[in-house]
Amino acid sequence: MRADPVVYQVYPRSFQDSDGDGTGDLDGVRARLGHVARLGADAVWLSPIHPSPGADLGYDIADFDDVDVLLGGMAAWERLRAEADRLGLALLLDLVPCHTSIAHPWFRARPDFYFWRDAPANNWRSAFGGSAWVRDGDTGRFFLSSYFPEQADLDWRNPAVVAAMQGVVRRWRERGAAGFRLDALQGLLKDPELRDDPPAACAPVLPTHPEHAALDHVRSQNAPDVGEALAALRTAAGTDAWLVGEVFLPTALLRPYLGPLDAAFALELLHTRVEPAPLRAAIAAAYATGKAAWVLSNHDFARLATRAGRANERVLAMLLLTLPGPVFIYQGDEIGLGEGPGAEEPVDRFGRDAHRHPMQWDASPSGGFTTGEPWLPLVDPPARSVAAQEEDRGSLLWLYRDLIALRPELGPGLAFRDSAPGTLVLERGAHLVVLNLGGAPAPAPAAGELRLPTSPAAALEPGRIAPHSGWIARRSPWV
Ligand code: GLC
């Protein structure tokens, strides 16, 4: 896989349903893979596809070596893989190495794989609130759980756990996975003595549950020797596998994770206020790591169109797709899908349904997603869909395609120029990217040949850029 891929995140249960049960599945993904190829993406990241009781919608895995029957089982994976090969798309799986479902056979058969104690061993908190120690009804003992109580943390200081997970990685490589998105790595290795986390001295940089944010997670997370555990995953995956880490930590703390990885998500950027100065600072810091994977939206947080505001969705698309290095697009962002109402009875107990509504393929009430009752309602298919935007050369979908097509030509490096309030100006090799996030026209550098504007009006006035607009131009020799 190329070093700076465009990766399209598919949340399988919300992408395309092929059998009318209202939940997306892998045959559905296969049927819609042409859309991803037409976008110009290099790879697809599939959120977890393994058998799961669904407490965390796939992130609670009961068998790492199979595919959930709800998603079509292993045969559907084989079919998907063949289609991805045909289209030249790499498939990245979501590897969840830090915990399993309590329904995983290991949970009873291999107590040494987990953290079992007669009583809570420390003050650690779950990311979703409450103590991280869960009382098991069968034994009366406690196990460590950093997320939902149905997810039990694996003890990565046990070599047998490392070996088991290496086996999982090897087998999925044999089954055709080109690499992995590695889940929640900040908690992979814990303090060997399980000492208490001290109280937090300051507010967290990244958003966390208030109870979780009250502690400074220097023992429960972010062990200094985490690189060794990651190296074991790299060994199993092979040098040619592509590995991107989800490390839910500020950029300044990513260094110990980066060696064995190809990239780590720039999550501080995802959570930065959509204003020029904080965006610039977050991008510069992540770029300096040399391993930033750019991301503005995923299945855990408010969707880009809602967070950035409709007015700036094109400007943000241009920013994302002109950054050097790997870029991730969350399904639906390319048509401007916004936050939805969620479900009447919440499906996700942590409140993330609003970010996970089904993909809108056409303007029909079901959005072309399902012939049945969708597991979450559609948001607004008459207002935005792939079919409608396909017909409109000025649509957001076409802007994404144009940006992806232009990316390889932008040239190496990244430098910011100081620019007028409300604007960001990036130099990419021989190209200049000028973005105006503000609601008023702003002064802009003189452009050479215009390569791509966010809309026809973006660069109409020389030396000025229209509100909520952006353009990419070849730098003129004298600027
Ligand atoms: C990651 C996933 C999130 C999940 C958590 C626990 O942060 O993105 O959806 O709940 O890990 O696996």
Coordinates of C-alpha atoms and ligand atoms in Angstrom, one line a residue:
M1 CA 0.0 0.0 0.0
R2 CA 1.2 3.5 -0.7
A3 CA 2.6 5.5 2.2
D4 CA 0.0 8.3 2.0
P5 CA -3.2 6.4 1.2
V6 CA -6.7 7.8 1.2
V7 CA -8.6 5.4 3.5
Y8 CA -12.4 5.3 3.5
Q9 CA -13.9 4.2 6.8
V10 CA -16.8 1.8 6.4
Y11 CA -19.0 1.3 9.5
P12 CA -20.4 -2.0 8.1
R13 CA -23.8 -2.0 9.9
S14 CA -24.6 1.4 8.4
F15 CA -23.2 1.2 4.9
Q16 CA -25.5 -1.1 2.9
D17 CA -27.9 -3.9 3.8
S18 CA -28.0 -6.8 1.3
D19 CA -30.6 -9.0 2.9
G20 CA -33.3 -6.7 4.2
D21 CA -32.7 -7.2 7.9
G22 CA -32.1 -3.5 8.4
T23 CA -28.5 -3.9 9.3
G24 CA -25.6 -3.4 6.8
D25 CA -23.4 -6.4 6.0
L26 CA -20.4 -7.3 4.0
D27 CA -22.3 -8.3 0.8
G28 CA -23.7 -4.8 1.0
V29 CA -20.2 -3.3 1.3
R30 CA -19.2 -5.4 -1.7
A31 CA -22.1 -4.1 -3.7
R32 CA -21.1 -0.5 -3.0
L33 CA -17.4 -0.8 -3.2
G34 CA -17.5 0.8 -6.7
H35 CA -18.5 4.1 -4.9
V36 CA -15.3 4.0 -2.9
A37 CA -13.2 3.2 -5.9
R38 CA -14.8 6.0 -7.9
L39 CA -13.9 8.4 -5.0
G40 CA -10.3 7.5 -5.7
A41 CA -9.6 6.0 -2.3
D42 CA -6.8 3.5 -1.9
A43 CA -8.2 1.4 1.0
V44 CA -11.2 0.7 3.1
W45 CA -11.0 0.4 6.9
L46 CA -13.8 -1.8 8.1
S47 CA -15.0 -1.2 11.7
P48 CA -15.0 -4.6 13.5
I49 CA -16.6 -7.5 11.5
H50 CA -16.2 -10.3 14.0
P51 CA -18.8 -12.1 16.0
S52 CA -19.9 -9.9 18.9
P53 CA -22.8 -9.7 21.3
G54 CA -23.0 -6.0 20.3
A55 CA -22.5 -4.3 23.7
D56 CA -20.1 -1.9 21.9
L57 CA -21.4 -2.7 18.4
G58 CA -18.5 -5.0 17.3
Y59 CA -15.8 -3.6 19.6
D60 CA -16.7 -6.4 22.0
I61 CA -15.4 -9.3 20.1
A62 CA -16.3 -12.9 20.9
D63 CA -14.2 -14.6 18.2
F64 CA -11.3 -12.8 16.5
D65 CA -11.1 -15.6 13.8
D66 CA -14.6 -15.4 12.3
V67 CA -17.0 -13.0 10.7
D68 CA -20.3 -12.1 12.4
V69 CA -23.2 -14.0 10.8
L70 CA -25.1 -10.7 10.9
L71 CA -22.5 -9.4 8.5
G72 CA -22.6 -12.5 6.3
G73 CA -20.0 -14.7 7.9
M74 CA -16.6 -15.7 6.5
A75 CA -17.9 -16.5 3.0
A76 CA -19.0 -12.8 2.7
W77 CA -15.5 -11.7 3.7
E78 CA -14.0 -13.9 0.9
R79 CA -16.4 -12.4 -1.6
L80 CA -15.6 -8.8 -0.4
R81 CA -11.9 -9.5 -0.6
A82 CA -12.2 -10.7 -4.2
E83 CA -14.1 -7.6 -5.2
A84 CA -11.7 -5.3 -3.4
D85 CA -8.8 -7.0 -5.3
R86 CA -10.6 -6.5 -8.5
L87 CA -11.0 -2.8 -7.8
G88 CA -7.5 -2.4 -6.5
L89 CA -8.7 -1.4 -3.0
A90 CA -6.8 -2.6 0.1
L91 CA -8.8 -3.9 3.1
L92 CA -7.8 -2.8 6.6
L93 CA -9.4 -4.6 9.5
D94 CA -10.1 -3.1 12.9
L95 CA -7.9 -5.0 15.4
V96 CA -9.2 -4.6 18.9
P97 CA -6.2 -5.9 20.9
C98 CA -6.9 -4.5 24.3
H99 CA -10.0 -6.3 25.3
T100 CA -12.5 -9.1 24.4
S101 CA -16.1 -9.5 25.0
I102 CA -16.9 -11.5 28.2
A103 CA -18.6 -13.9 25.7
H104 CA -15.2 -14.8 24.2
P105 CA -14.3 -18.3 25.3
W106 CA -11.0 -17.0 26.6
F107 CA -12.8 -15.2 29.4
R108 CA -13.7 -18.4 31.2
A109 CA -11.0 -20.7 29.8
R110 CA -8.0 -18.5 30.2
P111 CA -8.3 -16.4 33.4
D112 CA -4.6 -15.7 33.1
F113 CA -5.4 -13.6 29.9
Y114 CA -7.3 -11.0 32.0
F115 CA -6.9 -9.1 35.2
W116 CA -8.8 -11.0 37.9
R117 CA -8.8 -9.8 41.5
D118 CA -10.8 -10.6 44.7
A119 CA -11.5 -6.9 45.1
P120 CA -10.9 -3.8 42.9
A121 CA -7.1 -3.4 42.8
N122 CA -7.0 0.4 42.3
N123 CA -9.0 3.6 41.6
W124 CA -9.0 3.2 37.8
R125 CA -12.1 4.4 35.9
S126 CA -13.8 3.1 32.8
A127 CA -13.7 5.4 29.7
F128 CA -17.5 5.3 29.9
G129 CA -17.6 6.3 33.6
G130 CA -17.6 4.3 36.9
S131 CA -15.0 2.0 38.3
A132 CA -13.0 0.0 35.8
W133 CA -13.4 -3.1 38.1
V134 CA -16.5 -5.2 37.3
R135 CA -17.9 -7.8 39.7
D136 CA -18.4 -11.1 37.9
G137 CA -21.8 -12.6 38.9
D138 CA -20.6 -16.2 38.5
T139 CA -17.4 -16.1 40.7
G140 CA -18.0 -12.9 42.8
R141 CA -14.5 -11.8 41.7
F142 CA -13.6 -8.6 39.9
F143 CA -12.1 -8.2 36.4
L144 CA -10.7 -5.0 34.8
S145 CA -12.8 -3.3 32.1
S146 CA -11.7 0.0 30.6
Y147 CA -14.9 0.4 28.5
F148 CA -18.3 -1.3 28.9
P149 CA -18.6 -4.0 31.6
E150 CA -19.1 -6.5 28.8
Q151 CA -15.5 -5.8 27.6
A152 CA -12.7 -7.4 29.7
D153 CA -9.2 -6.0 29.4
L154 CA -6.5 -8.4 28.2
D155 CA -3.2 -8.5 30.1
W156 CA -0.5 -7.7 27.5
R157 CA 2.2 -8.4 30.0
N158 CA 1.3 -12.1 29.7
P159 CA 3.3 -13.5 26.8
A160 CA 0.5 -16.0 26.0
V161 CA -1.8 -13.0 25.3
V162 CA 0.8 -11.5 22.9
A163 CA 1.2 -14.8 21.1
A164 CA -2.5 -15.3 20.8
M165 CA -3.0 -11.9 19.3
Q166 CA -0.1 -12.4 17.0
G167 CA -1.8 -15.5 15.7
V168 CA -4.9 -13.5 15.0
V169 CA -2.9 -11.0 13.0
R170 CA -1.1 -13.6 11.0
R171 CA -4.3 -15.4 10.1
W172 CA -6.0 -12.3 8.9
R173 CA -3.0 -11.4 6.9
E174 CA -3.3 -14.8 5.3
R175 CA -7.0 -14.2 4.7
G176 CA -6.1 -11.0 2.8
A177 CA -6.1 -8.1 5.2
A178 CA -3.6 -5.5 4.0
G179 CA -3.2 -4.1 7.5
F180 CA -5.1 -3.0 10.5
R181 CA -6.5 0.0 12.4
L182 CA -5.4 -0.7 15.9
D183 CA -8.0 0.1 18.5
A184 CA -7.5 2.2 21.7
L185 CA -3.8 1.6 22.0
Q186 CA -3.3 4.0 24.9
G187 CA -4.6 1.2 27.2
L188 CA -2.7 -1.7 25.7
L189 CA 0.0 -1.9 28.4
K190 CA -0.7 -0.9 32.0
D191 CA 1.4 -0.3 35.0
P192 CA 2.9 -3.7 36.0
E193 CA 1.9 -3.1 39.7
L194 CA -1.5 -1.7 38.8
R195 CA -0.9 1.4 40.9
D196 CA -3.5 4.1 41.4
D197 CA -3.9 6.9 38.8
P198 CA -3.3 10.3 40.5
P199 CA -5.9 13.0 40.3
A200 CA -5.8 15.0 37.1
A201 CA -4.0 18.3 37.4
C202 CA -5.7 19.9 34.4
A203 CA -8.6 19.5 32.1
P204 CA -8.1 16.8 29.4
V205 CA -7.0 17.8 25.9
L206 CA -9.3 15.2 24.3
P207 CA -12.9 14.9 25.4
T208 CA -13.5 12.2 28.0
H209 CA -16.2 11.2 30.4
P210 CA -16.0 13.5 33.4
E211 CA -15.4 10.7 35.8
H212 CA -12.6 9.5 33.6
A213 CA -11.2 13.0 33.2
A214 CA -10.9 13.4 37.0
L215 CA -7.8 11.1 36.9
D216 CA -4.4 11.5 35.2
H217 CA -4.1 8.1 33.4
V218 CA -0.4 7.6 33.9
R219 CA -0.8 4.1 35.3
S220 CA -3.9 2.7 33.7
Q221 CA -2.7 3.8 30.2
N222 CA 0.3 4.9 28.3
A223 CA 3.0 2.6 29.8
P224 CA 6.4 3.7 28.6
D225 CA 7.3 0.3 27.2
V226 CA 4.2 0.1 25.0
G227 CA 6.5 0.1 21.9
E228 CA 7.6 -3.5 22.7
A229 CA 4.0 -4.7 22.6
L230 CA 3.4 -2.9 19.3
A231 CA 6.6 -4.3 17.9
A232 CA 5.2 -7.8 18.5
L233 CA 2.1 -6.9 16.5
R234 CA 4.3 -5.5 13.7
T235 CA 6.3 -8.8 13.7
A236 CA 3.2 -10.8 13.2
A237 CA 1.7 -8.4 10.6
G238 CA 4.9 -8.3 8.5
T239 CA 6.8 -5.3 7.2
D240 CA 4.5 -4.8 4.3
A241 CA 1.3 -4.6 6.4
W242 CA -0.1 -1.1 6.9
L243 CA -0.8 -0.3 10.6
V244 CA -2.5 2.8 11.9
G245 CA -3.0 3.4 15.6
E246 CA -5.9 4.9 17.4
V247 CA -4.1 6.3 20.4
F248 CA -6.5 8.4 22.3
L249 CA -3.9 10.8 23.7
P250 CA -2.7 14.3 22.9
T251 CA -0.2 14.6 20.1
A252 CA 2.6 15.3 22.5
L253 CA 2.3 11.8 24.0
L254 CA 2.3 9.8 20.8
R255 CA 6.0 9.3 20.4
P256 CA 6.4 5.9 22.2
Y257 CA 3.8 4.4 20.0
L258 CA 5.0 5.5 16.6
G259 CA 8.1 3.3 15.9
P260 CA 6.2 0.1 14.8
L261 CA 3.3 1.9 13.3
D262 CA 2.9 3.5 9.8
A263 CA 0.8 6.2 11.3
A264 CA -1.3 7.3 14.3
F265 CA -4.5 9.3 14.0
A266 CA -4.1 13.1 14.7
L267 CA -7.0 13.0 17.2
E268 CA -6.1 16.4 18.6
L269 CA -7.0 17.9 15.2
L270 CA -10.3 16.1 15.2
H271 CA -11.1 17.7 18.5
T272 CA -9.8 21.2 17.7
R273 CA -12.1 24.2 17.3
V274 CA -12.7 24.8 13.7
E275 CA -10.8 28.1 13.6
P276 CA -7.6 28.9 11.8
A277 CA -5.2 29.3 14.7
P278 CA -6.1 26.1 16.6
L279 CA -6.3 24.1 13.4
R280 CA -2.9 25.3 12.3
A281 CA -1.3 24.5 15.7
A282 CA -2.9 21.0 15.8
I283 CA -1.8 20.2 12.3
A284 CA 1.8 21.5 12.8
A285 CA 2.2 19.5 16.0
A286 CA 0.9 16.3 14.4
Y287 CA 2.9 16.8 11.2
A288 CA 6.1 17.2 13.3
T289 CA 5.6 13.6 14.5
G290 CA 6.2 12.4 10.9
K291 CA 3.5 9.8 11.3
A292 CA 0.2 11.7 11.3
A293 CA -2.9 10.1 9.9
W294 CA -5.3 12.9 9.2
V295 CA -8.9 12.5 10.3
L296 CA -11.8 14.9 10.9
S297 CA -14.6 12.5 11.7
N298 CA -15.3 8.9 12.7
H299 CA -17.9 6.7 14.3
D300 CA -17.2 8.0 17.8
F301 CA -17.6 11.7 17.5
A302 CA -19.9 14.3 16.0
R303 CA -19.9 14.2 12.2
L304 CA -17.8 16.7 10.3
A305 CA -20.7 18.5 8.5
T306 CA -22.4 19.2 11.9
R307 CA -19.2 20.0 13.8
A308 CA -17.6 22.2 11.2
G309 CA -20.9 23.8 10.1
R310 CA -22.5 23.4 6.7
A311 CA -20.9 26.6 5.5
N312 CA -17.4 25.2 6.0
E313 CA -17.9 21.6 4.9
R314 CA -16.1 22.3 1.6
V315 CA -13.3 24.2 3.1
L316 CA -12.7 21.4 5.6
A317 CA -12.7 18.8 2.9
M318 CA -10.1 20.8 1.1
L319 CA -8.0 21.1 4.2
L320 CA -8.2 17.4 5.0
L321 CA -7.3 16.3 1.5
T322 CA -4.4 18.7 1.0
L323 CA -2.5 17.5 4.1
P324 CA 0.5 15.4 3.3
G325 CA 0.3 11.7 4.5
P326 CA -2.5 9.3 5.0
V327 CA -6.0 10.7 5.1
F328 CA -9.2 9.0 6.5
I329 CA -12.7 9.8 5.3
Y330 CA -15.6 8.6 7.4
Q331 CA -18.4 7.1 5.2
G332 CA -21.0 9.8 4.4
D333 CA -18.7 12.8 4.9
E334 CA -18.3 12.9 1.1
I335 CA -21.9 13.7 0.7
G336 CA -22.1 15.9 3.8
L337 CA -24.1 13.5 6.0
G338 CA -24.7 15.2 9.3
E339 CA -25.6 14.1 12.8
G340 CA -28.9 12.3 13.1
P341 CA -31.4 12.0 15.9
G342 CA -30.1 8.6 17.1
A343 CA -32.6 5.9 18.1
E344 CA -35.6 6.4 20.3
E345 CA -34.3 3.6 22.5
P346 CA -30.5 4.3 22.4
V347 CA -28.5 1.4 20.9
D348 CA -25.1 2.7 22.0
R349 CA -25.2 3.3 25.8
F350 CA -22.4 5.9 25.4
G351 CA -24.6 8.1 23.2
R352 CA -22.9 7.6 19.8
D353 CA -25.9 6.6 17.7
A354 CA -26.1 10.1 16.2
H355 CA -22.8 9.6 14.4
R356 CA -23.7 6.2 12.9
H357 CA -26.9 6.7 10.8
P358 CA -27.0 4.8 7.5
M359 CA -25.5 5.9 4.3
Q360 CA -27.8 7.7 1.9
W361 CA -27.4 6.2 -1.6
D362 CA -30.5 7.7 -3.2
A363 CA -33.3 10.1 -2.3
S364 CA -35.9 7.4 -1.4
P365 CA -37.1 7.2 2.2
S366 CA -34.8 4.2 2.9
G367 CA -31.9 6.0 1.1
G368 CA -31.3 2.8 -0.8
F369 CA -29.7 1.5 2.4
T370 CA -32.2 -1.3 3.1
T371 CA -35.4 -2.9 1.9
G372 CA -36.3 -3.5 5.6
E373 CA -36.5 -1.4 8.7
P374 CA -33.2 0.3 9.2
W375 CA -31.5 -0.2 12.6
L376 CA -31.2 3.5 12.9
P377 CA -33.4 5.9 10.9
L378 CA -32.2 7.7 7.8
V379 CA -31.3 11.3 8.4
D380 CA -32.2 13.2 5.2
P381 CA -32.0 11.3 1.9
P382 CA -34.1 13.8 0.0
A383 CA -31.6 16.5 0.9
R384 CA -28.4 14.6 0.2
S385 CA -27.6 11.3 -1.4
V386 CA -24.9 9.8 -3.6
A387 CA -27.2 9.5 -6.6
A388 CA -28.3 13.2 -6.5
Q389 CA -24.7 14.4 -6.0
E390 CA -23.5 12.2 -8.8
E391 CA -25.7 14.1 -11.2
D392 CA -24.4 17.5 -9.9
R393 CA -20.9 18.3 -11.1
G394 CA -20.7 21.1 -8.4
S395 CA -21.6 18.7 -5.5
L396 CA -19.6 18.0 -2.4
L397 CA -19.1 14.4 -3.7
W398 CA -17.4 15.7 -6.9
L399 CA -15.2 18.0 -4.8
Y400 CA -14.0 15.0 -2.8
R401 CA -13.2 13.2 -6.0
D402 CA -11.4 16.1 -7.5
L403 CA -9.4 16.7 -4.3
I404 CA -8.4 13.1 -4.2
A405 CA -7.4 13.1 -7.8
L406 CA -5.3 16.2 -7.3
R407 CA -3.5 15.1 -4.1
P408 CA -0.6 13.2 -5.7
E409 CA 0.3 16.3 -7.7
L410 CA 0.6 18.6 -4.7
G411 CA 4.2 18.1 -4.0
P412 CA 6.1 17.3 -0.8
G413 CA 6.2 19.0 2.5
L414 CA 3.9 21.3 4.4
A415 CA 4.5 24.9 5.5
F416 CA 2.0 27.4 6.8
R417 CA 2.2 31.0 5.7
D418 CA 0.9 33.8 8.0
S419 CA -2.3 34.9 6.6
A420 CA -5.3 37.2 7.1
P421 CA -7.7 36.6 10.0
G422 CA -10.1 33.8 9.3
T423 CA -7.8 32.2 6.7
L424 CA -5.2 29.4 6.5
V425 CA -2.6 29.3 3.8
L426 CA -0.6 26.1 3.2
E427 CA 2.3 25.6 0.9
R428 CA 2.5 22.1 -0.6
G429 CA 5.5 21.9 -2.8
A430 CA 4.8 24.0 -5.9
H431 CA 1.1 24.5 -4.8
L432 CA -0.6 26.9 -2.5
V433 CA -3.8 26.0 -0.6
V434 CA -5.8 29.0 0.5
L435 CA -8.8 28.5 2.8
N436 CA -11.2 31.1 4.2
L437 CA -13.2 29.8 7.2
G438 CA -14.7 33.2 7.9
G439 CA -18.0 34.7 6.7
A440 CA -16.4 37.7 5.0
P441 CA -14.1 38.0 1.9
A442 CA -10.5 38.0 3.0
P443 CA -7.2 39.1 1.4
A444 CA -5.4 36.2 -0.2
P445 CA -2.0 35.7 -1.9
A446 CA -1.8 36.1 -5.6
A447 CA -2.3 32.7 -7.2
G448 CA -0.6 31.2 -10.2
E449 CA -2.6 28.8 -12.2
L450 CA -5.8 27.9 -10.4
R451 CA -6.1 24.1 -10.0
L452 CA -9.2 23.6 -7.9
P453 CA -11.6 25.9 -6.2
T454 CA -14.2 24.8 -3.6
S455 CA -16.8 26.5 -5.8
P456 CA -16.7 28.7 -8.9
A457 CA -16.9 31.9 -6.9
A458 CA -14.0 31.1 -4.5
A459 CA -11.3 32.9 -6.4
L460 CA -13.2 35.3 -8.6
E461 CA -11.6 38.5 -7.2
P462 CA -7.8 38.6 -7.6
G463 CA -6.0 39.0 -4.3
R464 CA -9.1 38.0 -2.3
I465 CA -10.9 34.9 -1.4
A466 CA -14.6 34.5 -1.0
P467 CA -16.2 33.7 2.4
H468 CA -16.3 30.0 3.4
S469 CA -14.2 29.1 0.3
G470 CA -10.9 27.6 -0.6
W471 CA -8.7 27.1 -3.6
I472 CA -5.6 25.3 -4.7
A473 CA -3.3 27.0 -7.2
R474 CA 0.1 26.5 -8.6
R475 CA 2.4 29.0 -6.9
S476 CA 3.2 31.8 -9.2
P477 CA 7.0 32.2 -9.5
W478 CA 7.1 35.5 -7.8
V479 CA 5.0 34.7 -4.7
Ligands
GLC1 C1 -12.3 2.8 20.2 C2 -13.4 2.7 19.2 C3 -14.7 2.9 20.0 C4 -14.8 1.8 21.1 C5 -13.6 1.7 22.0 C6 -13.5 0.5 22.8 O1 -12.1 4.1 20.7 O2 -13.3 3.6 18.2 O3 -15.8 2.8 19.2 O4 -15.9 2.0 21.9 O5 -12.4 1.8 21.2 O6 -13.1 -0.6 21.9

